[in-house]
Short mmCIF file of C-alpha atoms and ligand atoms in Angstrom, two decimals:
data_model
loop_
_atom_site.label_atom_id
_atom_site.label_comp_id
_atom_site.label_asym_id
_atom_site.label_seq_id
_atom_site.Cartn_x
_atom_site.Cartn_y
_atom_site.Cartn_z
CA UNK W 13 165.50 0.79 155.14
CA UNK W 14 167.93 3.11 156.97
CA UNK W 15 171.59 3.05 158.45
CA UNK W 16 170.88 3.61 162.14
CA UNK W 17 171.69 0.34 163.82
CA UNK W 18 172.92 -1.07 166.98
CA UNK W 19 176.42 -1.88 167.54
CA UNK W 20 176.87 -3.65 170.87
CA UNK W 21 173.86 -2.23 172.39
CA UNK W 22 174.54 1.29 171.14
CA UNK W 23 172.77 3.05 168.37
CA UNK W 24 174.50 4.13 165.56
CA UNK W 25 174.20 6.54 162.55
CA UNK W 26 176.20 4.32 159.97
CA UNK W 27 179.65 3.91 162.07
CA UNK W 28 179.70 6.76 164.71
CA UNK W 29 178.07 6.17 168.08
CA UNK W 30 175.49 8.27 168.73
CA UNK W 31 176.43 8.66 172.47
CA UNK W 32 179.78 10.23 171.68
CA UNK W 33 177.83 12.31 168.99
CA UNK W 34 175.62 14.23 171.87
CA UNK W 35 178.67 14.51 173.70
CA UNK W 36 180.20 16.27 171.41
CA UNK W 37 177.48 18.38 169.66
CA UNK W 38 175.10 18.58 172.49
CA UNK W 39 170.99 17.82 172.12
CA UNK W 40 168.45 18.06 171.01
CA UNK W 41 170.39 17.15 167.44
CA UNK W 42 168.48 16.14 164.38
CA UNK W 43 171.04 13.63 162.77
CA UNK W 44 171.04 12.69 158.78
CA UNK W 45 172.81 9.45 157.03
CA UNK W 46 174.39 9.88 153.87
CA UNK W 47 174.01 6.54 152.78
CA UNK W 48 170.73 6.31 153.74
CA UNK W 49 169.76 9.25 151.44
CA UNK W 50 171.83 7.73 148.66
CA UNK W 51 170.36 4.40 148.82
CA UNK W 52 166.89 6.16 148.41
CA UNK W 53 167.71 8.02 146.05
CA UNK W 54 169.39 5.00 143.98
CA UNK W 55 166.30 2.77 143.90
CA UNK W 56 164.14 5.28 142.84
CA UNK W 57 166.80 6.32 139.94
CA UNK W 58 166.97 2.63 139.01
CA UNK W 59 163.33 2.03 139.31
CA UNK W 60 163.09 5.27 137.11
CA UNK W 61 165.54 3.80 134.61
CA UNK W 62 163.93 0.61 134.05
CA UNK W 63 161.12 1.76 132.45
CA UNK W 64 162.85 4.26 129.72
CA UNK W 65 159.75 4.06 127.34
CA UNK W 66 157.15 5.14 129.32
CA UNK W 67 159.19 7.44 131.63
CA UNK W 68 161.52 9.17 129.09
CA UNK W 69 164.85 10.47 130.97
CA UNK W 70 162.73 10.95 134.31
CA UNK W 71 163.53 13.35 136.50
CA UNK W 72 163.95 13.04 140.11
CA UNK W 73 163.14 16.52 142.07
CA UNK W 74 163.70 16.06 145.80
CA UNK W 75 160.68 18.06 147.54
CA UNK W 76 163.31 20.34 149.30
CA UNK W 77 160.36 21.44 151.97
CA UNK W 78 161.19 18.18 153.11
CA UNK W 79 164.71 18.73 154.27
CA UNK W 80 166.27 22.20 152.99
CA UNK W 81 169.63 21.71 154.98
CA UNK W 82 172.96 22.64 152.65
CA UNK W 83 174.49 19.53 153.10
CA UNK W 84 171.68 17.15 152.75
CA UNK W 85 170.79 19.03 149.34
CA UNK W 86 174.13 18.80 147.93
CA UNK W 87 174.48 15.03 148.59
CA UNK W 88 171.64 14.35 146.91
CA UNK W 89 172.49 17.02 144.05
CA UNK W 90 175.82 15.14 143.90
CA UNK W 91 173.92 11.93 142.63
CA UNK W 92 172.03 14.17 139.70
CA UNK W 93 169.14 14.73 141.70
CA UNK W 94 167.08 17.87 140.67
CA UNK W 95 164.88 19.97 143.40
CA UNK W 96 161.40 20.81 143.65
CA UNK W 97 161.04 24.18 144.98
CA UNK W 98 158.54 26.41 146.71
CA UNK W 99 159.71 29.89 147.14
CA UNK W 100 162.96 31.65 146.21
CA UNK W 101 164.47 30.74 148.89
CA UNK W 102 164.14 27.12 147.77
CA UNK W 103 165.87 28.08 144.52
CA UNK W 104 168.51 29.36 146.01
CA UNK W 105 169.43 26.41 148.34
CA UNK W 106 169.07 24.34 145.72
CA UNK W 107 171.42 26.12 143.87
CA UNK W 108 173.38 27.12 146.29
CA UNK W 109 173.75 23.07 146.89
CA UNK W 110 175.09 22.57 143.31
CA UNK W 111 171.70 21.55 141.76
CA UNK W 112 171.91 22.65 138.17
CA UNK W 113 168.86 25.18 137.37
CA UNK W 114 167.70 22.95 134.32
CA UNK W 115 166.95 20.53 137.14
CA UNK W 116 164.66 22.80 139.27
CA UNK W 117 160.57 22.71 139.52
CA UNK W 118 159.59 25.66 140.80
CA UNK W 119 155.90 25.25 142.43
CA UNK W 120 153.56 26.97 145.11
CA UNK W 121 150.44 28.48 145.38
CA UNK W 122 151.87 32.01 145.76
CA UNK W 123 154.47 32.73 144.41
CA UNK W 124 155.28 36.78 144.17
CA UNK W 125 156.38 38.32 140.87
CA UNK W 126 159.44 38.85 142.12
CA UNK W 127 160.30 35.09 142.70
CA UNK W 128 158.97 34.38 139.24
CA UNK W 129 161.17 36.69 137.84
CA UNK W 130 163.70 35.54 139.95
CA UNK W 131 163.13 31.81 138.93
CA UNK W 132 163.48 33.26 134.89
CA UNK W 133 166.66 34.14 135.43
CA UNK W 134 168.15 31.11 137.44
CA UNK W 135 167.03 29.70 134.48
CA UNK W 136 164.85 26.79 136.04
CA UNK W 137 163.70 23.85 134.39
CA UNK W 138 160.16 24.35 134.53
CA UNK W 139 157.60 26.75 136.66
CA UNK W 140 154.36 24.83 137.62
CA UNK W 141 151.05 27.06 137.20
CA UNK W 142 148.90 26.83 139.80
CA UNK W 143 146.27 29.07 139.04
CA UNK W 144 144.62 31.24 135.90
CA UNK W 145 145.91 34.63 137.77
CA UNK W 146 149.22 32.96 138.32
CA UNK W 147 149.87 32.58 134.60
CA UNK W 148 148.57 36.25 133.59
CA UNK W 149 151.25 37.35 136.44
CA UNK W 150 153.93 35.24 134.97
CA UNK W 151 153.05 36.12 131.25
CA UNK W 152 153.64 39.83 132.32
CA UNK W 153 156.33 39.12 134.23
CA UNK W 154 157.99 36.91 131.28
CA UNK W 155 157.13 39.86 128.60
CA UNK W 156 158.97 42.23 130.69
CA UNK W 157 161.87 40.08 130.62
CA UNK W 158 161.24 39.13 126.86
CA UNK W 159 161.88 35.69 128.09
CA UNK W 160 159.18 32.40 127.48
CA UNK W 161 159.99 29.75 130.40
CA UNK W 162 158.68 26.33 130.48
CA UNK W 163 155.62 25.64 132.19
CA UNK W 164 153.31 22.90 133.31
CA UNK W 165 149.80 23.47 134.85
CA UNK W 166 149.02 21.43 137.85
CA UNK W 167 145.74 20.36 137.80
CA UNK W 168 143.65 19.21 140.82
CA UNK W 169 142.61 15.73 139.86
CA UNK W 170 140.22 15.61 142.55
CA UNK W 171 141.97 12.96 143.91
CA UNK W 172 142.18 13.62 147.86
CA UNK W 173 145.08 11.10 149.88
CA UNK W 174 147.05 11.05 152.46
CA UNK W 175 147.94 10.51 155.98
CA UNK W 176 146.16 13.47 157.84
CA UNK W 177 143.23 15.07 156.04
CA UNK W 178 146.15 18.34 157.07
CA UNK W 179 148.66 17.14 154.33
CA UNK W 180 145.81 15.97 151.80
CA UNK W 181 146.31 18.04 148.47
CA UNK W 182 144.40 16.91 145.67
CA UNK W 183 140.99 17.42 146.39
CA UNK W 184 138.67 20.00 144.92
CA UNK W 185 138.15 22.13 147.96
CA UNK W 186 142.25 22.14 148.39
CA UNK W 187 143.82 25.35 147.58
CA UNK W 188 146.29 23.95 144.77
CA UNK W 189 146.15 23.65 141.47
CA UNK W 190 143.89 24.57 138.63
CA UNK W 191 140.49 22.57 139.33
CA UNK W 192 140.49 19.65 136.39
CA UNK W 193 137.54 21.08 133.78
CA UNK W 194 139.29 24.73 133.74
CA UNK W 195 142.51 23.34 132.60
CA UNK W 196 142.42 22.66 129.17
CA UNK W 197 141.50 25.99 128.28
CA UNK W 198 144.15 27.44 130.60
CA UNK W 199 146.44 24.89 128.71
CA UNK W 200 145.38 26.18 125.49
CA UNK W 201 145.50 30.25 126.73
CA UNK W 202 149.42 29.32 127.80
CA UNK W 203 149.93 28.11 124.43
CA UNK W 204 148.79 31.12 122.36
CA UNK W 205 150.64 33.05 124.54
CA UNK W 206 154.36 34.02 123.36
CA UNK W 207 155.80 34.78 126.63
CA UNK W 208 155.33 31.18 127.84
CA UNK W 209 156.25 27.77 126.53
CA UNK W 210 153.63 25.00 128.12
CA UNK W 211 155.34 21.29 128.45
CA UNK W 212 153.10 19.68 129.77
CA UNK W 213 150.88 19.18 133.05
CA UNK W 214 151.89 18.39 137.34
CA UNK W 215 150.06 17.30 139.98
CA UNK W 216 150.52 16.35 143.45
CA UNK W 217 147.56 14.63 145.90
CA UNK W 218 148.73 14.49 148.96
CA UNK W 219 151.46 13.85 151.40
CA UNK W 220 152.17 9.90 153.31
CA UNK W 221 149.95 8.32 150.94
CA UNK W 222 150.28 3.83 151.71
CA UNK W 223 148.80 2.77 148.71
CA UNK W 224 148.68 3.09 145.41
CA UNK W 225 145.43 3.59 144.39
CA UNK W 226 145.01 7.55 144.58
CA UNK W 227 148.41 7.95 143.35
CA UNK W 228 147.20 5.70 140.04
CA UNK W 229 143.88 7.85 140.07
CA UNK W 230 145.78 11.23 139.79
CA UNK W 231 148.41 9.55 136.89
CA UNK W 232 145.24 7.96 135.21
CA UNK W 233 143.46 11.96 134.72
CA UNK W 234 146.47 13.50 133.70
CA UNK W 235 147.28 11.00 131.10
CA UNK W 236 143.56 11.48 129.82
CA UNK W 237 143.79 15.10 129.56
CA UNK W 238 147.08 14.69 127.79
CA UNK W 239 145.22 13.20 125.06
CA UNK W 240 142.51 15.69 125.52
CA UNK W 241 144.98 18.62 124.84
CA UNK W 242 146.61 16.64 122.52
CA UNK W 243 143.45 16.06 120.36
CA UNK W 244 143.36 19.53 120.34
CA UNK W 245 146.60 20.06 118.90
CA UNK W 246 147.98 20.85 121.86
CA UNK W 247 151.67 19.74 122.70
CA UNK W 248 152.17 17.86 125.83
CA UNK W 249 155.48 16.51 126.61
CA UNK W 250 156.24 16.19 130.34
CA UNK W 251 154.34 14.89 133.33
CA UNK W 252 155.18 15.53 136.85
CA UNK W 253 153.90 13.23 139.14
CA UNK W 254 154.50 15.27 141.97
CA UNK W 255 155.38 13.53 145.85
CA UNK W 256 153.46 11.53 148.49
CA UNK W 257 154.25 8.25 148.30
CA UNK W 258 154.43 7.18 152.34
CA UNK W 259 156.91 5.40 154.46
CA UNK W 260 157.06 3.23 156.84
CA UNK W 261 156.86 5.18 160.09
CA UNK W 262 155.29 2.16 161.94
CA UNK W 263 158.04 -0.05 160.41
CA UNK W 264 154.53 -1.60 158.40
CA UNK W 265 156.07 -3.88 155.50
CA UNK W 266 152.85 -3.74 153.60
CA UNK W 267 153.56 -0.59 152.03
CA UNK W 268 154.10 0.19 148.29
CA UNK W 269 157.48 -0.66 147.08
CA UNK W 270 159.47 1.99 145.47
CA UNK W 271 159.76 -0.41 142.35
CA UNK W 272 156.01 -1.25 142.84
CA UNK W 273 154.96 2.80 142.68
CA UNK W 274 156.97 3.39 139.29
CA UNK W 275 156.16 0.44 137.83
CA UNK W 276 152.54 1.49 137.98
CA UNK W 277 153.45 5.07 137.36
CA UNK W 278 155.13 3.01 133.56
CA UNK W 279 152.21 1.18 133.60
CA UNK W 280 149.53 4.19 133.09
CA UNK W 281 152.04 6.18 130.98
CA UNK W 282 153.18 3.32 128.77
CA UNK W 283 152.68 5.04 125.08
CA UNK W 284 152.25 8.99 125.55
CA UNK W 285 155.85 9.39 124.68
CA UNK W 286 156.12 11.89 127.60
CA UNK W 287 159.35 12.93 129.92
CA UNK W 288 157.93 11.99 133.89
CA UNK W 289 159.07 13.76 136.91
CA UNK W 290 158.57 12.47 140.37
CA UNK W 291 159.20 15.15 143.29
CA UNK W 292 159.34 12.88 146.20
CA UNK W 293 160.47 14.42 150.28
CA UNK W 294 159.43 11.75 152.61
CA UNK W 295 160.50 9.11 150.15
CA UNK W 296 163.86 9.90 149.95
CA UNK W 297 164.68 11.80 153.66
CA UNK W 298 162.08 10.56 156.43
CA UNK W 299 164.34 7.77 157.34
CA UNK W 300 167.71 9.04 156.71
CA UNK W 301 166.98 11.69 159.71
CA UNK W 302 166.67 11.10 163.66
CA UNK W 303 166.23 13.71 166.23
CA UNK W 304 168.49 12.98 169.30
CA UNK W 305 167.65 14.29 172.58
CA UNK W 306 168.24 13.17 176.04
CA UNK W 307 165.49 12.98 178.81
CA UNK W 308 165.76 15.84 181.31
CA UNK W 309 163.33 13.89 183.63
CA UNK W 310 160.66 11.14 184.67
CA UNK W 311 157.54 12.76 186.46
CA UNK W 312 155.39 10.02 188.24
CA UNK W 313 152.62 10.93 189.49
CA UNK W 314 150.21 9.33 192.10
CA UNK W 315 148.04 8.03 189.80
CA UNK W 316 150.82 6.11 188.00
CA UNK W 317 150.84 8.51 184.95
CA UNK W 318 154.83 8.49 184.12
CA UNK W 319 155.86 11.86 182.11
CA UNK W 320 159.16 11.60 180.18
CA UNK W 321 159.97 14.91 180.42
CA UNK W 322 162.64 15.17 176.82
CA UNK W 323 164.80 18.16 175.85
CA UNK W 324 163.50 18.16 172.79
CA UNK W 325 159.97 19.71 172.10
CA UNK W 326 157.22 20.64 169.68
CA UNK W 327 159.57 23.41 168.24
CA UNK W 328 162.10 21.01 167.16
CA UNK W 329 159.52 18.40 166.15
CA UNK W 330 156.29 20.03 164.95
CA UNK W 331 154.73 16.64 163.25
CA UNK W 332 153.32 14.73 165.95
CA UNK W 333 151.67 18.37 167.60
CA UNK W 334 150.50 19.57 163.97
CA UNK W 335 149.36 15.98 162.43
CA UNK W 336 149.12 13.87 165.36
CA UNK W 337 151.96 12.04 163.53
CA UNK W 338 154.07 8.92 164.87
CA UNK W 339 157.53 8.88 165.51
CA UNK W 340 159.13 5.57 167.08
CA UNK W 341 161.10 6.57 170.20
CA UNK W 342 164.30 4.18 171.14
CA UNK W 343 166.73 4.38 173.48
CA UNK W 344 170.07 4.76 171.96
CA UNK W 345 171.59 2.56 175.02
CA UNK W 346 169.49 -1.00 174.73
CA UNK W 347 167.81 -1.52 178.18
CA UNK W 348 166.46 -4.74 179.69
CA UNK W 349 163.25 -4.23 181.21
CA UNK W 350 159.43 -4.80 181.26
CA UNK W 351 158.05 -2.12 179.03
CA UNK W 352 156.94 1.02 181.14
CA UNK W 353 154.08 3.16 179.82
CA UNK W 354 155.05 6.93 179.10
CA UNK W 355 153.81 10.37 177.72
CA UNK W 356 156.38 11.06 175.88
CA UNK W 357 156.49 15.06 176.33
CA UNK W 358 158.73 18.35 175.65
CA UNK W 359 159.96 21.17 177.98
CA UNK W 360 157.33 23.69 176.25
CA UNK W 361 154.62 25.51 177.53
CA UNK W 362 151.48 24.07 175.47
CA UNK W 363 149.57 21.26 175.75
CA UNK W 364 150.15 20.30 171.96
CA UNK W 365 153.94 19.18 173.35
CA UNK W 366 152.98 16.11 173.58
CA UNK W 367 154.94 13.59 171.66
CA UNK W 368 152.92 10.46 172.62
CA UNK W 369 150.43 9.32 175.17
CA UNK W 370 150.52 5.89 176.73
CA UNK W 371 154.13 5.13 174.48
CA UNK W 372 155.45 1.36 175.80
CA UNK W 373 158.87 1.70 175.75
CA UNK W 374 162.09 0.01 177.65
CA UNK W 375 162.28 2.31 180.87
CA UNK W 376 163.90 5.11 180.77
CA UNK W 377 165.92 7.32 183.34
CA UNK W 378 166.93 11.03 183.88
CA UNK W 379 170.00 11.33 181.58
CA UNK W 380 168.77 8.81 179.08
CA UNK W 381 169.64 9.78 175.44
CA UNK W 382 166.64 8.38 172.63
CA UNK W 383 166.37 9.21 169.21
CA UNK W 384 162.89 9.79 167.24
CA UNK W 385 162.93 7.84 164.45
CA UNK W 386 162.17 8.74 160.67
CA UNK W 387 162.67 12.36 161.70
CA UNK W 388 164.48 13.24 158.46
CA UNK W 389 161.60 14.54 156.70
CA UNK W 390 159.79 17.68 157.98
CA UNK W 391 161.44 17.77 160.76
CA UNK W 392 164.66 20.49 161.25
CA UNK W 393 162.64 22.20 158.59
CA UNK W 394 159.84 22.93 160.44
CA UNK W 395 161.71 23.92 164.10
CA UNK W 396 161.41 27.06 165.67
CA UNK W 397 163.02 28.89 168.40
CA UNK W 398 159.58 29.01 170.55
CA UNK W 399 160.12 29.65 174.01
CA UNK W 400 163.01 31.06 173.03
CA UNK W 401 165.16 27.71 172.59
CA UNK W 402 167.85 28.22 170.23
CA UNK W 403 167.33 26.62 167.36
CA UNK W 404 167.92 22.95 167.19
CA UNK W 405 171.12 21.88 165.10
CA UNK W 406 172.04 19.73 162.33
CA UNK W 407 174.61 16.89 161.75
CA UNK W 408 175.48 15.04 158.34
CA UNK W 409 177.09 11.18 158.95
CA UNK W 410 178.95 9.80 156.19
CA UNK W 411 180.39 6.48 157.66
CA UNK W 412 182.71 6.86 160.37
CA UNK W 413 183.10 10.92 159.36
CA UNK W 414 180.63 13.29 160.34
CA UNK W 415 179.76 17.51 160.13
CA UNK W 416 178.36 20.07 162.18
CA UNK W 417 176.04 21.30 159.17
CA UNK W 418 173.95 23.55 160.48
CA UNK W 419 175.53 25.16 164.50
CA UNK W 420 173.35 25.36 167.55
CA UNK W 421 173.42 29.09 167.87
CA UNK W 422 174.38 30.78 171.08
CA UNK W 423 172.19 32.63 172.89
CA UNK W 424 174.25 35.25 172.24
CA UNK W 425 173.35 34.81 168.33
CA UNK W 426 170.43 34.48 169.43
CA UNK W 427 169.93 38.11 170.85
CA UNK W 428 172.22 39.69 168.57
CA UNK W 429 169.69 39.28 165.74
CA UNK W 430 167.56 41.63 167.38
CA UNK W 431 168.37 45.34 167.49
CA UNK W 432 166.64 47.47 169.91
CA UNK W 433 164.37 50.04 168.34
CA UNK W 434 166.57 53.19 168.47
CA UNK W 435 164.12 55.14 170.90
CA UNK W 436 164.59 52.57 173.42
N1 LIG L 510 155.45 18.15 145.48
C1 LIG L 510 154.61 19.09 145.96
C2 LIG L 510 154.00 20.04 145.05
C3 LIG L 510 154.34 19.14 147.33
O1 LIG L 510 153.50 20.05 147.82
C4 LIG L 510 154.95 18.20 148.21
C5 LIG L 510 154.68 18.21 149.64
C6 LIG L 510 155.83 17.26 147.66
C7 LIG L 510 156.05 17.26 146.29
C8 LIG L 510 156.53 16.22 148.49
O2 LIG L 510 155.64 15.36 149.10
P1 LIG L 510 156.18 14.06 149.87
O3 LIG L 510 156.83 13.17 148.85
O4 LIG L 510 157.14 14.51 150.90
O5 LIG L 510 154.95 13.46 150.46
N2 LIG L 510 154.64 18.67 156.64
C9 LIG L 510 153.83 17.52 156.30
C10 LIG L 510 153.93 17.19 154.81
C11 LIG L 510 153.57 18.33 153.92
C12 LIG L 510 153.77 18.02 152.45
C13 LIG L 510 153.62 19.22 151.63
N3 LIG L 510 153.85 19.02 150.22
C14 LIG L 510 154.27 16.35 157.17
O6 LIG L 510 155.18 16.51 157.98
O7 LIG L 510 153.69 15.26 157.09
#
């Protein structure tokens, strides 16, 4: 369910036209809906909310890899959502954004002693330990500080899902989390320690994962090693649930409902008397986001291969080059027509800018504008200035209003970041 709809033909982001919007700001544009965000973010509270006794006050930590924008972060802080962090540059964002630090997850495979330290003293909810040398760094860190943050370990259930075996997280080989038989001993090493106070355990399996199953699998083992650690004597109060759960990039309606995903998260943690967390990106941000851009050119060639030749490329939209992921491509102006085959392609200098092969779509002419669809998640996030393209721009919609929130730069910018070595 999003907010991008057509009005007379036109597309729209909630009530502003999203022809006059690339008149004004230009593309390519990547294009966010503020209602569309809240409405996400509502039925997962309220999902969240219905099931008190198994959930405990659950948290809600938007994955802020997902979409890190300013803007985007502080409308969802603005609703009490927390963040789910990967670096200190994360934190900061999130912070920056208004998110309160007893709301922040701080996670990653690597993270340096200095962002630990720096994560102590923001004061964040809870660090997630990823590895055994991860918590003797932290411990010493912690000691130094005389301080004894909250932790959880993330264990690797062994559970692999996803869309693309490139955003599968969960299974042993995977580089995350502690593997599932060392855990309880790291658990219990935590909890002798004084400079650390373990809550409980995290995990996260994977990334655009359509059906339940894995996602049960994963809540299933960490429920029985809460009783495991428990049995030992072992206090284990939170759960984090981590991300994943897909959407519906080929408008498919046979995907998990959010109600449907927490119910069954209730369902498996009905009884332990724990606090939940879900840290969920797509979820929430995949469909409040479009990337706009305008097609430069058609290229037919003899053989009848058409090329729609876009302004926007693989640096503003990595997904489809790195994951051979789908984005649905409309014309923002409806057009009558039989549907024309196209590669959908970008203006860079790879063969991986490639947005589709063989796409059917209404034809389309030099000048055309078209927005990619459920572009909200990993998208502006991921863009790059490749090929020296400034970097593509952001705008936040709120019903008729809407903000620049994060400038095209100039090329001047551009350049001016660079100094020139002084012997040159
Ligand atoms: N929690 C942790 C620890 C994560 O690593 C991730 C995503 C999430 C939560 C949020 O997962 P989500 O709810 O968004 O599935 N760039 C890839 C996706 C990479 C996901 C990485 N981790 C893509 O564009 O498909």
């Amino acid at each position: 369910m999003h907010h991008f709809d057509r009005i007379n033909g036109a597309l729209h982001a909630e009530g502003v036209p999203l022809e006059a919007l690339a008149e004004a700001v230009g593309t390519p544009v990547y294009v966010y809906s503020t209602a569309t965000l809240t409405r996400h973010y509502a039925l997962l509270r309220e999902a969240a909310d219905t099931h008190p006794g198994a959930l405990g006050d659950a948290l809600i930590a938007f994955a802020v890899k997902a979409n890190s924008n300013l803007s985007v972060l502080a409308t969802l802080a603005r609703l009490g959502c927390g963040a789910d962090t990967v670096s200190e540059g994360e934190i900061r964002r999130a912070l920056k954004a208004g998110v309160p630090g007893d709301r922040i997850v701080f996670s990653g495979v690597g993270k340096t002693d200095a962002e630990l330290a720096f994560a102590i003293e923001a004061g964040v909810r809870q660090i997630n330990i990823e590895s055994a040398v991860e918590l003797d760094r932290l411990i010493a860190v912690a000691a130094g500080k005389g301080a004894a943050p909250e932790i959880a370990i993330r264990v690797n259930p062994d559970v692999g899902a996803g869309g693309h075996a490139k955003i599968t997280t969960g299974g042993a080989t995977d580089k995350f989390g502690v593997p599932f038989a060392d855990a309880p001993a790291l658990y219990a090493r935590a909890a002798a320690s004084p400079h650390v106070t373990p809550l409980g355990l995290a995990c996260h399996i994977g990334s655009q994962i359509t059906t339940l199953a894995p996602l049960e699998a994963a809540f299933r083992a960490l429920k029985a090693m809460t009783l495991d650690l428990r049995a030992q004597g072992l206090a284990v109060s939170r759960l984090d649930l981590g991300g994943g759960l897909g959407v519906p990039y080929h408008g498919q309606s046979d995907l998990p409902s959010i109600a449907d995903y927490v119910a069954m998260a209730a369902r498996v943690l009905e009884g332990l008397n724990v606090e939940a967390a879900f840290e969920p990106g797509r979820l929430l941000a995949a469909n409040a986001g479009v990337l706009l851009s305008r097609v430069i050119q058609i290229n037919e060639r003899g053989d009848g291969r058409r090329f729609a030749v876009l302004d926007a490329g693989m640096n503003d939209l990595m997904r489809p080059a790195l994951y051979d992921a789908f984005h649905d491509l409309v014309p923002v102006r409806a057009r009558d027509g039989e549907p024309v085959a196209y590669d959908l392609v970008g203006p860079i200098c790879e063969s991986t800018d490639i947005f589709a092969r063989d796409r059917l779509s209404p034809p389309l002419r030099a000048g055309d504008l078209v927005a990619f669809m459920g572009a909200g998640a990993y998208g502006a996030v991921l863009a790059s200035e490749y090929n020296s393209r400034p970097l593509v721009p952001e705008v936040l919609i709120d019903g008729d209003r809407w903000a620049i929130v994060r400038g095209r730069p100039t090329y001047e910018d551009m350049l001016a970041r660079e100094p020139r070595a002084d012997w040159l």
